[in-house]
GROMACS .gro file of C-alpha atoms in nm:
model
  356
    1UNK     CA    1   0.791  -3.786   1.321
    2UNK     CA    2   0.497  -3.954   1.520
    3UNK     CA    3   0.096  -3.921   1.466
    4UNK     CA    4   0.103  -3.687   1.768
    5UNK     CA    5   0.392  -3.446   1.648
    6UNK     CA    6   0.287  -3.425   1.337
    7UNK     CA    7  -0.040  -3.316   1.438
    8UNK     CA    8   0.104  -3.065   1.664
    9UNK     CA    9   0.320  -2.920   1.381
   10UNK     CA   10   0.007  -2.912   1.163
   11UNK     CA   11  -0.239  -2.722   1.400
   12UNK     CA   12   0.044  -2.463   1.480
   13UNK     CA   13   0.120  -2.411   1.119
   14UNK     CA   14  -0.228  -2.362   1.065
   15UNK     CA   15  -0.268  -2.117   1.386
   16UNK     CA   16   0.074  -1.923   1.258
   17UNK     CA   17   0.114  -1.987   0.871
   18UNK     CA   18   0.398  -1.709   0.896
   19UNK     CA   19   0.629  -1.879   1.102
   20UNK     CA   20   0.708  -2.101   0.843
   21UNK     CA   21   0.901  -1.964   0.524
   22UNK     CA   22   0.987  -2.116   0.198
   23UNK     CA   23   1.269  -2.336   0.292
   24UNK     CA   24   1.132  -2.505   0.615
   25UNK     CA   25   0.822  -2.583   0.328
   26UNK     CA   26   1.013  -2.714   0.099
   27UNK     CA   27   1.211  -2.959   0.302
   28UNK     CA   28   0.879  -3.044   0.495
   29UNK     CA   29   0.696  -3.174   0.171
   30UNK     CA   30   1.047  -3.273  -0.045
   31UNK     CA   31   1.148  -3.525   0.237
   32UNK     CA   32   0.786  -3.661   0.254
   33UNK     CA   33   0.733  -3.546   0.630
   34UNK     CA   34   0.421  -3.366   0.477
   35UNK     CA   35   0.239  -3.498   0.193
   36UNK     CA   36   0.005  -3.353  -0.024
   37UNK     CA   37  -0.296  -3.495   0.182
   38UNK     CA   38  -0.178  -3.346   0.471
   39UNK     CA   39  -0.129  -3.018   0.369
   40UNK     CA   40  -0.435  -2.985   0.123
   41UNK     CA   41  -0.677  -3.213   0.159
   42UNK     CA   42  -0.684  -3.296   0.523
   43UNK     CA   43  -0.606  -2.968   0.680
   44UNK     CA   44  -0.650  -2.700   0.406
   45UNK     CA   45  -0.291  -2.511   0.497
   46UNK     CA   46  -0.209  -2.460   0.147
   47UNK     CA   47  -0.377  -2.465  -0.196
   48UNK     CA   48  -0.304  -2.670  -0.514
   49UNK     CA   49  -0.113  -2.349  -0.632
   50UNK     CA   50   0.087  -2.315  -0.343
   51UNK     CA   51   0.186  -2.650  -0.306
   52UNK     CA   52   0.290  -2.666  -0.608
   53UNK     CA   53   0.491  -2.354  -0.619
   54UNK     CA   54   0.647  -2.449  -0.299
   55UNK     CA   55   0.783  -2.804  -0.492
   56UNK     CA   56   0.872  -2.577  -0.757
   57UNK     CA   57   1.094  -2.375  -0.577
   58UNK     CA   58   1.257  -2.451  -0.276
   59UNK     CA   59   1.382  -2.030  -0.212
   60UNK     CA   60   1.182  -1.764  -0.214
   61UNK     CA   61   1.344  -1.564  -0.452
   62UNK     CA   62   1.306  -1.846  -0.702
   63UNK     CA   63   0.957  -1.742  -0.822
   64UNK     CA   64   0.963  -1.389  -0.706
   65UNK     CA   65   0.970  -1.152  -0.975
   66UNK     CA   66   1.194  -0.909  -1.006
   67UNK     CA   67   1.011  -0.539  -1.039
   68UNK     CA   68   1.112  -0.353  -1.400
   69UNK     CA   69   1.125  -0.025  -1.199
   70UNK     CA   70   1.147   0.310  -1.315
   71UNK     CA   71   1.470   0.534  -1.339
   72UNK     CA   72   1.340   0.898  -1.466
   73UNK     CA   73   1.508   1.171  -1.290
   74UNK     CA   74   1.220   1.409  -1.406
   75UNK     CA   75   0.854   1.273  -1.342
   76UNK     CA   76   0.542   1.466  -1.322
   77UNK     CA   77   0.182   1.411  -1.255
   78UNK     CA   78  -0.053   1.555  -1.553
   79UNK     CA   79  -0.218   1.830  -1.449
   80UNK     CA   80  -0.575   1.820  -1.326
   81UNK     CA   81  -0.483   1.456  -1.207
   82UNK     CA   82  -0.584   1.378  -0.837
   83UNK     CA   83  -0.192   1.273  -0.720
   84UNK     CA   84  -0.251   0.966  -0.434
   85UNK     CA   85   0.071   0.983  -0.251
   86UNK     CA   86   0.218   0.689  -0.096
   87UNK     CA   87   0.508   0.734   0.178
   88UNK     CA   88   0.683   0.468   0.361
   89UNK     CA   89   1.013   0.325   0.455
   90UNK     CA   90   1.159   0.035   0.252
   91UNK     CA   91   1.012  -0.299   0.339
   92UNK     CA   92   0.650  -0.104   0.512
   93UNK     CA   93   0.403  -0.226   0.196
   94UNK     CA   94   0.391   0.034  -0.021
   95UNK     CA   95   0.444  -0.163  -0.352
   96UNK     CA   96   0.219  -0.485  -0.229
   97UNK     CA   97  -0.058  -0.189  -0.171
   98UNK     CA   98   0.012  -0.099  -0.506
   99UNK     CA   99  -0.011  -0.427  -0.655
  100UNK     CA  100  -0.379  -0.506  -0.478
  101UNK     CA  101  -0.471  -0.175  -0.609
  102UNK     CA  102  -0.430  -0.257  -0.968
  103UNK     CA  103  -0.566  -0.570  -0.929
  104UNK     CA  104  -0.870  -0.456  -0.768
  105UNK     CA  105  -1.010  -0.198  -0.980
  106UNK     CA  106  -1.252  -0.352  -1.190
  107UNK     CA  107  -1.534  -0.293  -0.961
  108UNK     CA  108  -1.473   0.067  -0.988
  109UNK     CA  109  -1.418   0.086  -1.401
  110UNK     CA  110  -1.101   0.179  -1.322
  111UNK     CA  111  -0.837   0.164  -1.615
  112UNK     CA  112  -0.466   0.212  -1.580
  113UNK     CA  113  -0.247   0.376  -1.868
  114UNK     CA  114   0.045   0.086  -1.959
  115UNK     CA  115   0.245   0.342  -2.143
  116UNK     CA  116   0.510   0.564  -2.015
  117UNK     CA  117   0.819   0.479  -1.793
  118UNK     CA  118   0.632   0.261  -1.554
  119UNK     CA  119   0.435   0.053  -1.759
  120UNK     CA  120   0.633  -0.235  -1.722
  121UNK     CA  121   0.594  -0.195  -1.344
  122UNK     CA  122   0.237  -0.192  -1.385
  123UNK     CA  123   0.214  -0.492  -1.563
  124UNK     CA  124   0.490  -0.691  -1.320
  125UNK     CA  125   0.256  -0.553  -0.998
  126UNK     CA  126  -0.006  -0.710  -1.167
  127UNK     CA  127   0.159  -1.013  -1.197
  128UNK     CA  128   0.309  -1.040  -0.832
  129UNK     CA  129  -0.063  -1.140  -0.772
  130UNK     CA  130  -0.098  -1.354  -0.936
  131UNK     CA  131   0.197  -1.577  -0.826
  132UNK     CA  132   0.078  -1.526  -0.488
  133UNK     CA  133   0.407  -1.373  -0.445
  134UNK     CA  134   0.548  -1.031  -0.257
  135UNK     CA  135   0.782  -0.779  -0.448
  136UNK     CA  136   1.160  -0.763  -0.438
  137UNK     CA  137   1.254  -0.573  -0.174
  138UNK     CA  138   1.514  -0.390  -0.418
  139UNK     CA  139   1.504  -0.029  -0.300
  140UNK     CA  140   1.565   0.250  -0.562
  141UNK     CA  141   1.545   0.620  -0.533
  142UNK     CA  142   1.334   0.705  -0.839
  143UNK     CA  143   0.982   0.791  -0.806
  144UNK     CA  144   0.742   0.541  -0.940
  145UNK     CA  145   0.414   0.697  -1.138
  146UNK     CA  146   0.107   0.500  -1.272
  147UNK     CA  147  -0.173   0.714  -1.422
  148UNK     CA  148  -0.508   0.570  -1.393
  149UNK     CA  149  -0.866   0.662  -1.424
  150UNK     CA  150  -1.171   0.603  -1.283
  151UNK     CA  151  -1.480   0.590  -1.514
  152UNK     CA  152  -1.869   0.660  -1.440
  153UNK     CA  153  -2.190   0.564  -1.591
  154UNK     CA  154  -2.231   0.821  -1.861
  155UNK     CA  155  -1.903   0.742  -1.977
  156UNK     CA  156  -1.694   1.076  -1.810
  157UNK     CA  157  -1.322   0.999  -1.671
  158UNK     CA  158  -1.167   1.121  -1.356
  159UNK     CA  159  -0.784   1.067  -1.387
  160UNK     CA  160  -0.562   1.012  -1.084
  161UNK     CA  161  -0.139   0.958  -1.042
  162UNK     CA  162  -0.058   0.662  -0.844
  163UNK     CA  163   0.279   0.802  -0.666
  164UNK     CA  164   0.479   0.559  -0.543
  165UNK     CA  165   0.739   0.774  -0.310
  166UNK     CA  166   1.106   0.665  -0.263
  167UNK     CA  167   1.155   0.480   0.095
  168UNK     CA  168   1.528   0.485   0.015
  169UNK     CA  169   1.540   0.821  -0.024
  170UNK     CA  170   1.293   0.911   0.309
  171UNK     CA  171   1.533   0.726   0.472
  172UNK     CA  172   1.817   0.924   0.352
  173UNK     CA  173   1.637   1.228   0.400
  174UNK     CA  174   1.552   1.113   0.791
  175UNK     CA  175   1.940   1.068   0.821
  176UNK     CA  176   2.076   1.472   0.723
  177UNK     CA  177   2.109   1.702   0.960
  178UNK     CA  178   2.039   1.990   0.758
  179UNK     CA  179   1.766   1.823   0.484
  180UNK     CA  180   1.715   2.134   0.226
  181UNK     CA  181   1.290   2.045   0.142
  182UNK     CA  182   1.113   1.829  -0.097
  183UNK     CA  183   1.448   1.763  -0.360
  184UNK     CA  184   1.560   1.542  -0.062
  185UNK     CA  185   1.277   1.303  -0.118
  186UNK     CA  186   1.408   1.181  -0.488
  187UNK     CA  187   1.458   1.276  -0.796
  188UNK     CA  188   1.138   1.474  -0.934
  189UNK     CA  189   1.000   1.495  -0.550
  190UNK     CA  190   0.977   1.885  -0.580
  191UNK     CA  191   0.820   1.917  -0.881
  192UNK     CA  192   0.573   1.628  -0.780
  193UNK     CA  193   0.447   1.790  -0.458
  194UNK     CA  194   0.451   2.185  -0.535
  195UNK     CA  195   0.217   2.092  -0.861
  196UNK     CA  196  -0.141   2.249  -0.862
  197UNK     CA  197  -0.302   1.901  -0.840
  198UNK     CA  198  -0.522   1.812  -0.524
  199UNK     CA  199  -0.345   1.526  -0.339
  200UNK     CA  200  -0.463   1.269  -0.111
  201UNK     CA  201  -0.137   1.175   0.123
  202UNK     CA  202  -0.108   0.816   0.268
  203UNK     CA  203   0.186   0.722   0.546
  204UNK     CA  204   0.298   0.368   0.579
  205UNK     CA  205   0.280   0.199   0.876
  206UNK     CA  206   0.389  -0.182   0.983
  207UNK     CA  207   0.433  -0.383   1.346
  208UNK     CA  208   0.797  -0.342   1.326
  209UNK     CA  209   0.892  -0.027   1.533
  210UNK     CA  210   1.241  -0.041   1.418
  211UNK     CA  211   1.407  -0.045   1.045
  212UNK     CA  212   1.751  -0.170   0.996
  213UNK     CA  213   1.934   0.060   0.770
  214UNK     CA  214   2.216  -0.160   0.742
  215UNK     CA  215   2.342  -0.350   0.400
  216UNK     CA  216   2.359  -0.714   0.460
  217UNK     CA  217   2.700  -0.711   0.399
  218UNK     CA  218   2.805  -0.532   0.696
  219UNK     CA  219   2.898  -0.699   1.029
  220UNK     CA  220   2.708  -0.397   1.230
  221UNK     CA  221   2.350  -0.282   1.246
  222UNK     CA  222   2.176   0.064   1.239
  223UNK     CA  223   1.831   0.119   1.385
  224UNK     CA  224   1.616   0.425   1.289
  225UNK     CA  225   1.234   0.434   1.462
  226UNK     CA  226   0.943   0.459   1.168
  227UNK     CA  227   0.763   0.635   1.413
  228UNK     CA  228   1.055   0.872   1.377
  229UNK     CA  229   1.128   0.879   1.036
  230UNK     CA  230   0.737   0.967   0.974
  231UNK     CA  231   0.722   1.280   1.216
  232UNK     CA  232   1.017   1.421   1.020
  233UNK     CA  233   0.828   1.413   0.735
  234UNK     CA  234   0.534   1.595   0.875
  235UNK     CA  235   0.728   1.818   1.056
  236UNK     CA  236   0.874   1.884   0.641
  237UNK     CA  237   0.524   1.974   0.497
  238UNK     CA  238   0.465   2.221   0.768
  239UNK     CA  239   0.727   2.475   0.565
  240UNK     CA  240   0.506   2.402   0.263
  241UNK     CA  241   0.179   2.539   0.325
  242UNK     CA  242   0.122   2.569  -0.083
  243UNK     CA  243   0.141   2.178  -0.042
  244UNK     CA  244  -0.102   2.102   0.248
  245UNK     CA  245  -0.355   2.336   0.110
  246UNK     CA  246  -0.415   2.126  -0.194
  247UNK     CA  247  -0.381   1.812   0.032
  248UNK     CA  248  -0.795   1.703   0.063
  249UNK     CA  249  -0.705   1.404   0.295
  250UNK     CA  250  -0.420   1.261   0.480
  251UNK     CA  251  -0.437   0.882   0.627
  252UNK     CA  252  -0.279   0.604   0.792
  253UNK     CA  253  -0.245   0.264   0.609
  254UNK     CA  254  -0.137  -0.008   0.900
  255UNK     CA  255   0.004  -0.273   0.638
  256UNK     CA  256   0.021  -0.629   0.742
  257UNK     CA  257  -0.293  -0.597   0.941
  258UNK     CA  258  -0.291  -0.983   1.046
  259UNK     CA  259  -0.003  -0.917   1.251
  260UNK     CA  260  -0.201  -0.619   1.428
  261UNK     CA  261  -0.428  -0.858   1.685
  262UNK     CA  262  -0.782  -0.721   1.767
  263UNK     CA  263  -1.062  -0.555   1.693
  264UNK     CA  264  -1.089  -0.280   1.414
  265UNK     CA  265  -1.235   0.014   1.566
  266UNK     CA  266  -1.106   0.332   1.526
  267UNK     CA  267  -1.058   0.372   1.919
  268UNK     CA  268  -0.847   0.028   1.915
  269UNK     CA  269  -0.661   0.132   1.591
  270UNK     CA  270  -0.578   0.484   1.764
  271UNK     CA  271  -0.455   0.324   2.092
  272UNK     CA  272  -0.298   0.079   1.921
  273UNK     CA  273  -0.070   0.278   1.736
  274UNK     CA  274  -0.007   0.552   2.028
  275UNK     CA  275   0.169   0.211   2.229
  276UNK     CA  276   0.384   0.193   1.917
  277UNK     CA  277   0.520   0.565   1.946
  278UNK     CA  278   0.303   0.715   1.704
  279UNK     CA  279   0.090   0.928   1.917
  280UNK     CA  280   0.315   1.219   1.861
  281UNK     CA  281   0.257   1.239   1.449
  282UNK     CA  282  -0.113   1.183   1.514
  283UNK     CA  283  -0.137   1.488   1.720
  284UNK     CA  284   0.061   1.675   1.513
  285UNK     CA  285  -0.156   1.534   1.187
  286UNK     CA  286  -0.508   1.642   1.335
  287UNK     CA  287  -0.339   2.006   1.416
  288UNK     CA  288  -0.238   2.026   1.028
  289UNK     CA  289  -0.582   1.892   0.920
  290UNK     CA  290  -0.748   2.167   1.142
  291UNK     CA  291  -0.532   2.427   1.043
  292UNK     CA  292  -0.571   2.353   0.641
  293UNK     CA  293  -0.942   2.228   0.680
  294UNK     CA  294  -0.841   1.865   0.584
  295UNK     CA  295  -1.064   1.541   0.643
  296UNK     CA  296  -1.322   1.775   0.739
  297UNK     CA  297  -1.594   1.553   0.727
  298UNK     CA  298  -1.470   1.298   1.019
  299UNK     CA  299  -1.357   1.614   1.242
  300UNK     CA  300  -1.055   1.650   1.143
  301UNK     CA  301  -0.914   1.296   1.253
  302UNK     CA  302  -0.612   1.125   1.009
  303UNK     CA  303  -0.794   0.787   0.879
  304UNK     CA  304  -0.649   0.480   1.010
  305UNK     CA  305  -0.690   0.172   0.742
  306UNK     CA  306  -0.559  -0.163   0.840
  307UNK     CA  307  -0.490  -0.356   0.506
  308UNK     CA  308  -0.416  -0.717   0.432
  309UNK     CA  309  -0.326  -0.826   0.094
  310UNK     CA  310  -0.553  -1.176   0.199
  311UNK     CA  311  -0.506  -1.502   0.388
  312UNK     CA  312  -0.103  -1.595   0.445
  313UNK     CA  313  -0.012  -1.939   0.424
  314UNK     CA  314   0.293  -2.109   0.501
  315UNK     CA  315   0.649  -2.074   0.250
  316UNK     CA  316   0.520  -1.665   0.235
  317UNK     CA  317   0.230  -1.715  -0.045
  318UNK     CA  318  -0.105  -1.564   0.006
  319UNK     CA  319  -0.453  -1.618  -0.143
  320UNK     CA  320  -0.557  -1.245  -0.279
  321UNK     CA  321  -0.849  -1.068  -0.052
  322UNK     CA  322  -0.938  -0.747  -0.249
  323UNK     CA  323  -1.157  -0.651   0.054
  324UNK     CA  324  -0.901  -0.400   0.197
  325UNK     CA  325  -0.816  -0.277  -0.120
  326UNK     CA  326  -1.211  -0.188  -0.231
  327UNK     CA  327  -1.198   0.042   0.081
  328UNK     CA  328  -0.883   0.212  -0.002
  329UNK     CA  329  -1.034   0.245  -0.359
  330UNK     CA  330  -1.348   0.379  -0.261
  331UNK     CA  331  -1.216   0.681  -0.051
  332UNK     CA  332  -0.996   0.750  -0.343
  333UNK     CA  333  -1.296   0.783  -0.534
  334UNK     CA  334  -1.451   1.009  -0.282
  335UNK     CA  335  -1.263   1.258  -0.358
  336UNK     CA  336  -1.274   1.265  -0.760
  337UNK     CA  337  -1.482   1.480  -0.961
  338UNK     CA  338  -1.635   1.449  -1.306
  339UNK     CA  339  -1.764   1.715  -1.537
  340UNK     CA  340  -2.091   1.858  -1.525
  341UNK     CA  341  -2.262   1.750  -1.799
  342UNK     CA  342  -2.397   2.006  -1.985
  343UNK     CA  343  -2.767   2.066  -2.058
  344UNK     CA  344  -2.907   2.129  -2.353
  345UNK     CA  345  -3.134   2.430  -2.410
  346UNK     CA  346  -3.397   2.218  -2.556
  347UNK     CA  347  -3.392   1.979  -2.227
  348UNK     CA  348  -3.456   2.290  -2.027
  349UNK     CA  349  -3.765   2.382  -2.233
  350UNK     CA  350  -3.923   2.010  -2.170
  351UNK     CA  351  -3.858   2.084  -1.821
  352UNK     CA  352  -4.010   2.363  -1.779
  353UNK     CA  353  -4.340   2.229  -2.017
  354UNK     CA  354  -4.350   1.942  -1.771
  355UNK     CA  355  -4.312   2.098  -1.470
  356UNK     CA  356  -4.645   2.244  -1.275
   0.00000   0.00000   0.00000
């Protein structure tokens, strides 16, 4: 390879860092056609870390860790919890926006409970970022719960459920012709969603239009729509008014956001995903949010976040941006509540002596 070529190669792998995966890296840097000067020093592509980790492992899957995941047919959210529920197909971001959550909660005093059935899934999401890696894309059809809880400055708690929804099993669900409710959505699903706790309700989003439900090891391929697969859902909670009228907000989470070109208005976002086929379940959204007085505040319009889990780089490693992730934690928070303190009689009476 020539001074010109390699230039060009190293400009567009700057330009479009995810065109290049772990393998093309690794032979790139192990035959010497890039060197560590090239990559790092000179151009800034990768980091030490990532270099590194790309010499380290020539496959993705070498350093990817593999998620200890719950199996509990029977999960529940404690009661009084605020239940954030997270809905997407397989593959949409639902466990990376998981993983930037618990990683970004220190701003916040937020603390997450390690015991339980999902602790160990805590502690691996926790790691993924670490390793600048993405989770296994191993699907299950358990429901995955982390209980967390955010903290103010006199020391109260507000406790919320992290609910990590099956995508397996929403795909399954998409695929019956006669789906019976909630127990379609996993194992636990009905007694998860007909609770008494308030809910905030995210849907997954990501460019792809299309999700192959095909195994790998079959020579033909399957298509399902997520726009598709996500109005079905809606169209479910509409025979569960009990549900939606303890849901306090529903939104949009466009994953992948550096793949989503332009600017981040709520117009553009809007537009951008009625071109993808999604202007259907946004009507029907604002008519539920109007009809159970949800996201009242913004008129009645689903939220629309675009989140990125931070700068990609070639051989699919990422340095961590928490950015995204402080936004999705803060409207979390706007919707907890602590206890009133309570005032003492004695505090009333200076009060009253000081007042005019």
């Amino acid at each position: 390879m020539d001074k010109t070529e390699k230039a060009n190669l190293l400009a567009n792998m700057k330009k479009h860092p995810c065109h290049y995966n772990r393998e093309t890296m690794y032979k790139y840097i192990s035959s010497g056609v890039l060197t560590y000067d090239d990559i790092v020093v000179n151009n800034q592509i990768l980091c030490d870390v990532a270099f590194e980790r790309i010499r380290r492992n020539p496959s993705l899957y070498d350093n990817q860790i593999k998620l200890d995941v719950s199996s509990l047919e029977e999960i529940s959210s404690k009661e009084g919890n605020l239940d954030i529920l997270l809905f997407g197909i397989p593959g949409v971001g639902r466990r990376t926006m998981l993983a930037g959550l618990v990683n970004s909660g220190r701003e916040f005093d937020l603390s997450f409970g390690c015991r339980g059935a999902c602790g160990s899934y805590l502690l691996d999401l926790r790691d993924i970022i670490h390793t600048r890696s993405f989770p296994d894309s191993s699907n299950t059809p358990y429901i995955q719960l982390i209980e967390a809880s955010f903290r103010n400055d006199r020391g109260q708690t507000s406790p919320i459920s992290l609910i990590e929804m099956s995508g397996e099993k929403l795909v399954e669900f998409y695929q019956k012709e006669n789906p019976k409710g909630f127990s379609d959505l996993g194992p636990g699903a009905e007694g998860i969603l007909n609770n008494n706790n308030r809910k905030v309700v995210f849907l997954f989003i990501d460019s792809k239009e299309l999700y192959n439900t095909s195994h790998s090891n079959q020579n033909s391929s399957s298509y399902i729509r997520n726009c598709d697969v996500l109005n079905k859902l809606v169209s479910l909670f509409a025979f569960y008014p009990s549900f939606l009228k303890k849901v306090v907000s529903i939104h949009i989470v466009l994953t992948k956001s550096d793949l989503w070109r332009g600017y981040w208005t709520f117009d553009y976002l809007q537009d951008k995903l009625i071109e993808h086929g999604y202007g259907s379940l946004i009507h029907t959204l604002k008519g539920i949010c109007q009809e159970y007085s949800i996201n009242t505040t913004v008129g009645y319009q689903v939220g629309i976040y675009p989140v990125s889990v931070g700068k990609f780089m070639p051989g699919d490693l990422y340095e961590f941006d928490e950015t995204d992730f402080l936004r999705i934690l803060r409207l979390i928070q706007s919707h907890i509540s602590f206890p009133t303190p309570k005032t003492k009689w004695t505090d009333l009476i200076k009060e009253w002596l000081n007042s005019d």
